[in-house]
Short mmCIF file of C-alpha atoms and ligand atoms in Angstrom, two decimals:
data_model
loop_
_atom_site.label_atom_id
_atom_site.label_comp_id
_atom_site.label_asym_id
_atom_site.label_seq_id
_atom_site.Cartn_x
_atom_site.Cartn_y
_atom_site.Cartn_z
CA MET S 11 -18.94 77.60 82.34
CA LYS S 12 -17.65 74.51 80.53
CA PRO S 13 -14.25 74.98 78.85
CA ASN S 14 -14.11 75.30 75.06
CA TYR S 15 -11.78 73.21 72.94
CA THR S 16 -10.71 73.00 69.33
CA ILE S 17 -10.06 69.38 68.38
CA LEU S 18 -8.59 67.89 65.23
CA GLY S 19 -10.14 64.45 64.59
CA ILE S 20 -8.58 61.76 62.38
CA GLU S 21 -10.37 58.66 61.07
CA SER S 22 -8.87 55.85 58.97
CA SER S 23 -10.33 52.59 60.30
CA CYS S 24 -11.92 51.31 57.08
CA ASP S 25 -12.13 52.81 53.60
CA ASP S 26 -12.67 56.52 54.33
CA THR S 27 -9.77 58.82 55.16
CA SER S 28 -11.10 61.76 57.13
CA ALA S 29 -9.97 64.76 59.17
CA ALA S 30 -12.20 67.30 60.85
CA ILE S 31 -12.17 70.27 63.19
CA VAL S 32 -14.77 70.37 65.97
CA GLN S 33 -14.98 73.31 68.33
CA GLY S 34 -16.95 73.86 71.52
CA CYS S 35 -17.61 72.21 74.84
CA VAL S 36 -19.07 68.94 76.04
CA GLY S 37 -22.67 68.66 74.79
CA ASP S 38 -22.42 71.85 72.72
CA ALA S 39 -19.92 71.68 69.87
CA ARG S 40 -19.88 72.62 66.19
CA VAL S 41 -18.33 70.95 63.16
CA LEU S 42 -16.11 73.57 61.52
CA SER S 43 -14.91 71.22 58.80
CA ASN S 44 -15.15 67.54 57.91
CA CYS S 45 -12.99 66.44 55.01
CA VAL S 46 -13.64 62.86 53.80
CA VAL S 47 -11.73 61.11 51.01
CA GLY S 48 -13.40 57.82 50.07
CA GLN S 49 -11.72 54.86 48.37
CA ASN S 50 -14.58 53.32 46.39
CA ASP S 51 -12.73 53.57 43.08
CA LEU S 52 -9.66 51.80 44.47
CA HIS S 53 -11.62 48.78 45.70
CA LYS S 54 -14.25 48.59 42.96
CA ALA S 55 -12.52 45.91 40.90
CA PHE S 56 -12.22 43.60 43.93
CA GLY S 57 -15.87 43.67 45.06
CA GLY S 58 -14.94 44.69 48.62
CA VAL S 59 -12.40 46.59 50.71
CA VAL S 60 -8.82 45.28 50.28
CA PRO S 61 -7.06 46.03 53.59
CA GLU S 62 -3.55 46.61 52.15
CA ILE S 63 -4.83 48.97 49.46
CA ALA S 64 -6.91 50.80 52.07
CA ALA S 65 -3.93 51.26 54.43
CA ARG S 66 -1.68 52.60 51.66
CA ALA S 67 -4.36 55.02 50.47
CA HIS S 68 -4.81 56.35 54.04
CA VAL S 69 -1.06 57.04 54.27
CA GLU S 70 -1.25 58.98 51.00
CA LYS S 71 -4.31 61.03 51.91
CA LEU S 72 -4.04 61.74 55.65
CA ASP S 73 -1.90 64.87 55.33
CA VAL S 74 -4.05 66.24 52.47
CA CYS S 75 -7.18 65.70 54.56
CA VAL S 76 -5.73 67.39 57.64
CA GLU S 77 -4.57 70.38 55.59
CA SER S 78 -7.94 70.87 53.99
CA ALA S 79 -9.79 70.38 57.30
CA LEU S 80 -7.67 73.16 58.88
CA HIS S 81 -8.05 75.39 55.83
CA GLU S 82 -11.82 74.96 55.59
CA ALA S 83 -12.24 75.60 59.32
CA ASN S 84 -9.92 78.60 59.09
CA VAL S 85 -7.99 77.19 62.05
CA HIS S 86 -4.21 77.08 62.47
CA PHE S 87 -2.33 74.24 64.18
CA ASP S 88 -1.46 76.70 67.00
CA ASN S 89 -5.14 76.90 67.91
CA VAL S 90 -5.71 73.15 68.06
CA ASP S 91 -5.97 72.01 71.71
CA ALA S 92 -5.70 68.28 71.05
CA ILE S 93 -5.57 65.65 68.33
CA ALA S 94 -8.08 62.80 68.46
CA VAL S 95 -7.49 59.67 66.40
CA THR S 96 -9.37 56.42 65.87
CA SER S 97 -7.23 53.79 67.59
CA GLY S 98 -9.63 50.88 66.95
CA PRO S 99 -11.59 48.80 66.18
CA GLY S 100 -11.09 48.41 62.43
CA LEU S 101 -8.78 47.18 59.69
CA ILE S 102 -5.47 47.13 61.49
CA GLY S 103 -3.41 48.65 58.64
CA GLY S 104 -5.75 51.62 58.40
CA VAL S 105 -5.95 52.15 62.15
CA LEU S 106 -2.15 51.96 62.38
CA SER S 107 -1.77 54.54 59.59
CA GLY S 108 -3.95 57.01 61.51
CA VAL S 109 -2.39 56.34 64.91
CA MET S 110 1.20 56.69 63.61
CA PHE S 111 0.26 59.86 61.73
CA ALA S 112 -1.39 61.38 64.83
CA LYS S 113 1.61 60.47 67.00
CA GLY S 114 3.97 62.12 64.53
CA LEU S 115 1.85 65.24 64.36
CA ALA S 116 1.39 65.46 68.13
CA SER S 117 5.08 65.01 68.75
CA ALA S 118 6.16 67.56 66.10
CA LEU S 119 3.65 70.15 67.32
CA ASN S 120 3.95 69.29 70.99
CA LYS S 121 0.18 68.77 71.29
CA PRO S 122 -1.72 66.31 73.45
CA PHE S 123 -3.43 63.44 71.65
CA VAL S 124 -6.10 60.95 72.54
CA GLY S 125 -7.05 57.57 71.05
CA VAL S 126 -10.77 57.17 70.36
CA ASN S 127 -12.89 54.05 69.92
CA HIS S 128 -14.47 54.28 66.46
CA LEU S 129 -17.75 52.90 67.82
CA ALA S 130 -17.80 55.53 70.57
CA GLY S 131 -17.41 58.10 67.77
CA HIS S 132 -20.61 56.81 66.13
CA ALA S 133 -22.39 56.36 69.45
CA LEU S 134 -21.65 59.91 70.68
CA THR S 135 -22.66 61.55 67.38
CA PRO S 136 -26.12 62.62 68.72
CA ARG S 137 -24.28 64.61 71.42
CA LEU S 138 -22.48 66.49 68.64
CA THR S 139 -25.46 66.95 66.33
CA HIS S 140 -28.26 67.50 68.87
CA GLY S 141 -26.53 68.00 72.24
CA VAL S 142 -28.64 65.13 73.62
CA GLU S 143 -28.28 64.39 77.35
CA PHE S 144 -27.26 60.98 78.75
CA PRO S 145 -28.73 58.39 78.86
CA TYR S 146 -30.08 57.56 75.42
CA LEU S 147 -30.67 54.43 73.38
CA MET S 148 -28.38 54.05 70.38
CA LEU S 149 -28.91 51.76 67.42
CA LEU S 150 -25.48 51.55 65.79
CA ILE S 151 -25.79 50.04 62.32
CA SER S 152 -22.83 50.08 59.95
CA GLY S 153 -20.82 47.92 57.58
CA GLY S 154 -18.96 46.19 60.39
CA HIS S 155 -21.16 46.63 63.43
CA CYS S 156 -24.69 46.29 64.69
CA GLN S 157 -25.66 46.83 68.30
CA PHE S 158 -28.11 48.41 70.70
CA LEU S 159 -26.32 50.46 73.33
CA ILE S 160 -27.60 52.34 76.30
CA VAL S 161 -25.21 55.29 76.29
CA LYS S 162 -24.85 56.36 79.92
CA SER S 163 -21.78 58.58 79.66
CA HIS S 164 -18.92 59.28 77.25
CA ASP S 165 -17.31 56.04 78.38
CA THR S 166 -20.14 53.90 79.72
CA PHE S 167 -21.98 51.91 77.08
CA VAL S 168 -24.24 49.00 77.96
CA ARG S 169 -24.84 46.66 75.05
CA ILE S 170 -28.29 45.09 75.23
CA GLY S 171 -28.24 43.30 71.89
CA GLY S 172 -26.54 43.03 68.55
CA THR S 173 -25.93 40.85 65.54
CA ILE S 174 -24.71 37.32 66.03
CA ASP S 175 -23.27 37.17 62.50
CA ASP S 176 -23.25 39.78 59.70
CA ALA S 177 -23.78 43.49 60.23
CA PRO S 178 -26.65 45.01 58.21
CA GLY S 179 -24.29 47.09 56.04
CA GLU S 180 -22.38 43.92 55.23
CA ALA S 181 -25.69 42.27 54.24
CA PHE S 182 -26.50 45.26 52.01
CA ASP S 183 -23.06 45.03 50.38
CA LYS S 184 -23.22 41.26 49.83
CA THR S 185 -26.79 41.43 48.52
CA ALA S 186 -25.83 44.19 46.08
CA ARG S 187 -23.04 41.93 44.81
CA LEU S 188 -25.52 39.05 44.34
CA LEU S 189 -27.82 41.35 42.36
CA GLY S 190 -25.03 42.83 40.25
CA LEU S 191 -25.43 46.29 41.79
CA PRO S 192 -22.42 48.55 42.52
CA GLN S 193 -20.59 48.93 45.86
CA PRO S 194 -21.16 50.24 48.46
CA GLY S 195 -24.32 48.15 48.42
CA GLY S 196 -26.48 50.23 50.77
CA PRO S 197 -27.04 53.25 48.53
CA SER S 198 -27.42 51.14 45.36
CA ILE S 199 -29.98 48.81 46.97
CA GLU S 200 -31.87 51.81 48.35
CA LYS S 201 -31.99 53.33 44.85
CA ALA S 202 -33.07 50.08 43.13
CA ALA S 203 -35.72 49.50 45.82
CA LEU S 204 -37.42 52.78 44.90
CA ASN S 205 -38.61 51.10 41.67
CA GLY S 206 -39.32 47.70 43.21
CA ASN S 207 -42.27 45.91 44.79
CA LYS S 208 -41.38 45.04 48.38
CA ASP S 209 -44.07 42.32 48.52
CA GLN S 210 -42.91 40.49 45.39
CA PHE S 211 -40.60 38.08 47.24
CA SER S 212 -41.07 36.61 50.65
CA LEU S 213 -37.80 36.77 52.60
CA PRO S 214 -37.22 35.66 56.22
CA ARG S 215 -37.14 38.02 59.25
CA PRO S 216 -34.37 36.18 61.18
CA LEU S 217 -34.50 35.82 64.98
CA LEU S 218 -37.86 37.57 65.37
CA ASP S 219 -39.11 34.36 66.97
CA ARG S 220 -36.34 34.58 69.58
CA LYS S 221 -36.71 36.78 72.67
CA GLY S 222 -34.44 39.77 73.19
CA CYS S 223 -32.67 42.22 70.91
CA ASP S 224 -30.09 40.02 69.17
CA MET S 225 -30.19 39.99 65.38
CA SER S 226 -28.91 37.87 62.49
CA PHE S 227 -28.54 38.90 58.85
CA SER S 228 -26.48 36.18 57.19
CA GLY S 229 -29.50 33.89 56.50
CA LEU S 230 -31.26 36.76 54.76
CA LYS S 231 -28.42 37.07 52.30
CA THR S 232 -28.58 33.32 51.60
CA ALA S 233 -32.35 33.63 50.99
CA VAL S 234 -31.63 36.42 48.48
CA LEU S 235 -29.14 34.13 46.72
CA ARG S 236 -31.74 31.34 46.39
CA THR S 237 -34.44 33.72 45.19
CA ARG S 238 -32.07 35.25 42.66
CA ASP S 239 -31.13 31.82 41.32
CA ALA S 240 -34.82 30.91 40.98
CA CYS S 241 -35.40 34.15 39.02
CA VAL S 242 -32.43 33.40 36.77
CA ASP S 243 -33.78 29.87 36.09
CA GLN S 244 -37.21 31.26 35.32
CA HIS S 245 -36.22 34.17 33.10
CA GLY S 246 -32.85 33.04 31.78
CA GLY S 247 -31.20 35.94 33.64
CA LEU S 248 -31.93 38.56 36.27
CA THR S 249 -34.34 41.13 34.85
CA ILE S 250 -34.21 44.76 36.02
CA SER S 251 -37.62 44.31 37.59
CA ASP S 252 -36.44 41.17 39.51
CA GLN S 253 -33.41 43.18 40.64
CA ASN S 254 -35.58 46.06 41.88
CA ASP S 255 -38.16 43.79 43.53
CA LEU S 256 -35.46 41.78 45.31
CA ALA S 257 -33.76 44.98 46.49
CA ALA S 258 -37.08 46.28 47.86
CA SER S 259 -37.99 42.95 49.50
CA PHE S 260 -34.53 42.68 51.09
CA GLN S 261 -34.54 46.27 52.39
CA THR S 262 -38.01 45.76 53.88
CA ALA S 263 -36.89 42.56 55.64
CA ILE S 264 -33.88 44.36 57.19
CA SER S 265 -36.07 47.27 58.21
CA ASP S 266 -38.73 45.02 59.77
CA VAL S 267 -36.07 43.29 61.89
CA LEU S 268 -34.51 46.60 62.99
CA VAL S 269 -37.91 48.09 63.88
CA GLU S 270 -39.12 45.09 65.90
CA LYS S 271 -35.79 44.76 67.74
CA SER S 272 -35.71 48.53 68.39
CA LYS S 273 -39.14 48.22 69.97
CA ARG S 274 -37.82 45.56 72.33
CA ALA S 275 -34.60 47.49 73.07
CA MET S 276 -36.71 50.56 73.87
CA LYS S 277 -38.67 48.54 76.43
CA THR S 278 -35.42 47.62 78.24
CA TYR S 279 -34.11 51.19 78.06
CA LEU S 280 -37.40 52.65 79.39
CA GLU S 281 -36.93 50.56 82.53
CA LEU S 282 -34.19 53.10 83.40
CA SER S 283 -36.96 55.77 83.43
CA PRO S 284 -35.12 58.34 81.32
CA LYS S 285 -36.65 61.83 81.60
CA GLU S 286 -36.88 62.38 77.86
CA PRO S 287 -36.52 59.01 76.14
CA VAL S 288 -34.56 59.08 72.90
CA LEU S 289 -33.76 56.53 70.21
CA ALA S 290 -30.74 57.69 68.20
CA VAL S 291 -29.28 55.95 65.17
CA ALA S 292 -25.76 56.15 63.77
CA GLY S 293 -23.49 54.34 61.31
CA GLY S 294 -23.64 54.03 57.51
CA VAL S 295 -26.94 52.10 57.40
CA ALA S 296 -28.59 54.95 59.34
CA ALA S 297 -28.27 56.89 56.06
CA ASN S 298 -31.06 54.71 54.59
CA SER S 299 -34.23 56.82 54.26
CA PHE S 300 -36.61 53.85 54.21
CA ILE S 301 -35.18 52.49 57.48
CA ARG S 302 -35.18 55.98 59.03
CA GLU S 303 -38.84 56.53 58.11
CA ASN S 304 -39.87 53.22 59.65
CA LEU S 305 -37.92 53.99 62.85
CA ILE S 306 -39.54 57.44 62.98
CA SER S 307 -43.00 55.80 62.77
CA LEU S 308 -42.03 53.42 65.58
CA CYS S 309 -40.85 56.30 67.80
CA ASP S 310 -44.02 58.32 67.04
CA HIS S 311 -46.05 55.30 68.04
CA LEU S 312 -44.05 54.82 71.27
CA GLY S 313 -43.99 58.55 72.07
CA VAL S 314 -40.18 58.80 72.19
CA ASP S 315 -37.86 61.18 70.36
CA PHE S 316 -35.95 59.95 67.33
CA LEU S 317 -32.56 61.41 66.43
CA ALA S 318 -30.56 60.76 63.29
CA PRO S 319 -27.43 62.62 62.20
CA PRO S 320 -27.20 64.23 58.76
CA LEU S 321 -26.08 61.72 56.13
CA SER S 322 -22.49 63.01 56.14
CA LEU S 323 -22.18 62.13 59.83
CA CYS S 324 -23.76 58.66 59.46
CA THR S 325 -20.96 57.12 57.41
CA ASP S 326 -17.37 57.21 58.74
CA ASN S 327 -16.07 60.72 59.37
CA GLY S 328 -13.44 62.61 61.36
CA ALA S 329 -15.96 64.91 63.06
CA MET S 330 -17.38 62.12 65.23
CA ILE S 331 -13.83 61.18 66.27
CA ALA S 332 -13.00 64.82 67.06
CA TYR S 333 -16.16 65.14 69.18
CA ALA S 334 -15.61 61.86 71.07
CA GLY S 335 -12.02 63.04 71.58
CA LEU S 336 -13.33 66.34 72.96
CA GLU S 337 -15.42 64.48 75.55
CA LEU S 338 -12.42 62.34 76.53
CA PHE S 339 -10.01 65.28 76.63
CA ALA S 340 -12.45 67.34 78.72
CA ALA S 341 -12.62 64.43 81.17
CA GLY S 342 -8.81 64.49 81.49
CA HIS S 343 -7.88 61.63 79.15
CA MET S 344 -4.68 61.80 77.13
CA HIS S 345 -2.42 59.15 75.64
CA ASP S 346 1.32 58.85 75.20
CA MET S 347 3.47 57.24 72.50
CA SER S 348 2.54 53.78 73.80
CA LEU S 349 -1.02 54.13 72.42
CA ALA S 350 -1.73 50.92 70.50
CA ALA S 351 -3.84 50.38 67.38
CA ARG S 352 -6.52 47.81 68.18
CA PRO S 353 -8.28 45.66 65.54
CA ARG S 354 -10.91 44.69 68.13
CA TRP S 355 -12.19 46.88 70.91
CA PRO S 356 -15.66 46.22 72.31
CA LEU S 357 -17.38 49.27 73.78
CA ASP S 358 -18.99 47.21 76.50
CA THR S 359 -16.56 44.74 78.03
CA THR S 360 -18.93 43.51 80.72
CA SER S 361 -21.82 42.13 78.62
CA PRO S 362 -21.18 38.70 77.09
CA SER S 363 -19.48 38.98 73.70
CA LEU S 364 -21.42 38.25 70.54
CA ILE S 365 -20.52 35.50 68.12
CA GLY S 366 -19.23 36.15 64.62
CA HIS S 367 -17.00 38.22 62.44
CA GLY S 368 -17.76 41.12 60.14
CA LYS S 369 -15.76 42.64 57.33
CA LYS S 370 -13.82 44.61 59.92
CA GLY S 371 -13.21 41.77 62.37
CA ALA S 372 -15.20 40.47 65.30
CA LYS S 373 -18.42 42.20 66.22
CA ALA S 374 -17.67 44.37 69.22
O1 KG4 M 421 -20.33 53.52 59.13
P1 KG4 M 421 -19.74 53.14 57.82
O2 KG4 M 421 -19.31 54.24 56.88
O3 KG4 M 421 -18.48 52.21 57.97
C1 KG4 M 421 -18.40 51.24 58.98
O4 KG4 M 421 -18.03 51.61 60.14
O5 KG4 M 421 -18.73 50.08 58.64
O6 KG4 M 421 -20.82 52.21 57.08
C2 KG4 M 421 -20.62 51.71 55.78
C3 KG4 M 421 -21.79 50.79 55.47
C4 KG4 M 421 -21.65 50.06 54.13
O7 KG4 M 421 -21.89 48.68 54.36
C5 KG4 M 421 -22.73 50.69 53.27
O8 KG4 M 421 -23.28 49.80 52.31
C6 KG4 M 421 -23.75 51.09 54.30
O9 KG4 M 421 -23.00 51.56 55.41
N1 KG4 M 421 -24.61 52.18 53.81
C7 KG4 M 421 -25.94 52.04 53.63
C8 KG4 M 421 -26.38 53.25 53.06
N2 KG4 M 421 -25.30 54.10 52.92
C9 KG4 M 421 -24.22 53.42 53.40
N3 KG4 M 421 -26.76 51.01 53.90
C10 KG4 M 421 -28.06 51.16 53.57
N4 KG4 M 421 -28.56 52.29 52.99
C11 KG4 M 421 -27.77 53.35 52.72
N5 KG4 M 421 -28.28 54.44 52.15
ZN1 ZN M 422 -18.08 53.28 61.19
#
């Protein structure tokens, strides 16, 4: 029988402070609590995440989050087997806040702790939510990252493609700003698109003419800017219907690119002959229902399973860090006080690195 663990997970790599308790064994664990404190209100006036403000807010909220995660899970510190903390990649001030907090806690309580790669947290989420077996194909789409990974084990990730510039979440956020919609851009574009005509504006599908699974989203955002300016010239301002139509056209363009590239990534992954092929999605953009529906249709068509976490486990959360920490801890990993906070930390260090920087640093 696999050993059971109770893990406290801590996440603070961008603009969500989170702590969670996950309990169980490798491939079969439950989320007992997942407390997330967002920072949207703090950054609203600046049109994007301000790293210094984010780091200070994490310091203020980490202890509150941990207390409520323990309380909600009805778990006492004595029963926690290990503390897992995001130690990169991300905004360095935020990552440092979490790592220092976890070190302090581990030292005061005399508990083991383990540093977790934030991207591994997202990529291992289907193991937490659905107990999926290795290998599986992961499309990780968030505000700072975009990559196709073949997940072979808790620490073996083969990247077979990714963005060469912006991440899709970043494109959603920037496009929302261009259209005068609130941040974070993903949910507000999704909402506006519900009332829009996706065929009203013709936007590019970047890199579809290039072989492979690499993607590019920065040109799309520039095309939105030009189309918006043309609308403003024509109507003397951006009408609500222009706003909705542009949101729908933009979302469809992103979805078309993700679907076509997923089809190609699936072809590469199927060469491994997995017994039960799976495409899993994770990251904030995986919360988008339109994109999910189109990926479901693709998987139906290809005859492969599609897995998506509940919305609360798509965006940044402590539960995914606790679960990835559980896998690491079960495999014998532990860190000491020399654990460093890393702004960059690619999951796959063997594949050639991708070009470009996102809002949270270089694409990993
Ligand atoms: O995974 P996440 O919480 O943080 C990162 O690791 O980046 O993702 C945040 C990103 C933001 O860019 C946000 O606009 C996007 O996820 N997002 C969405 C949706 N909800 C969040 N994008 C599209 N549709 C959504 N419903
Ligand atoms: Zn994330």
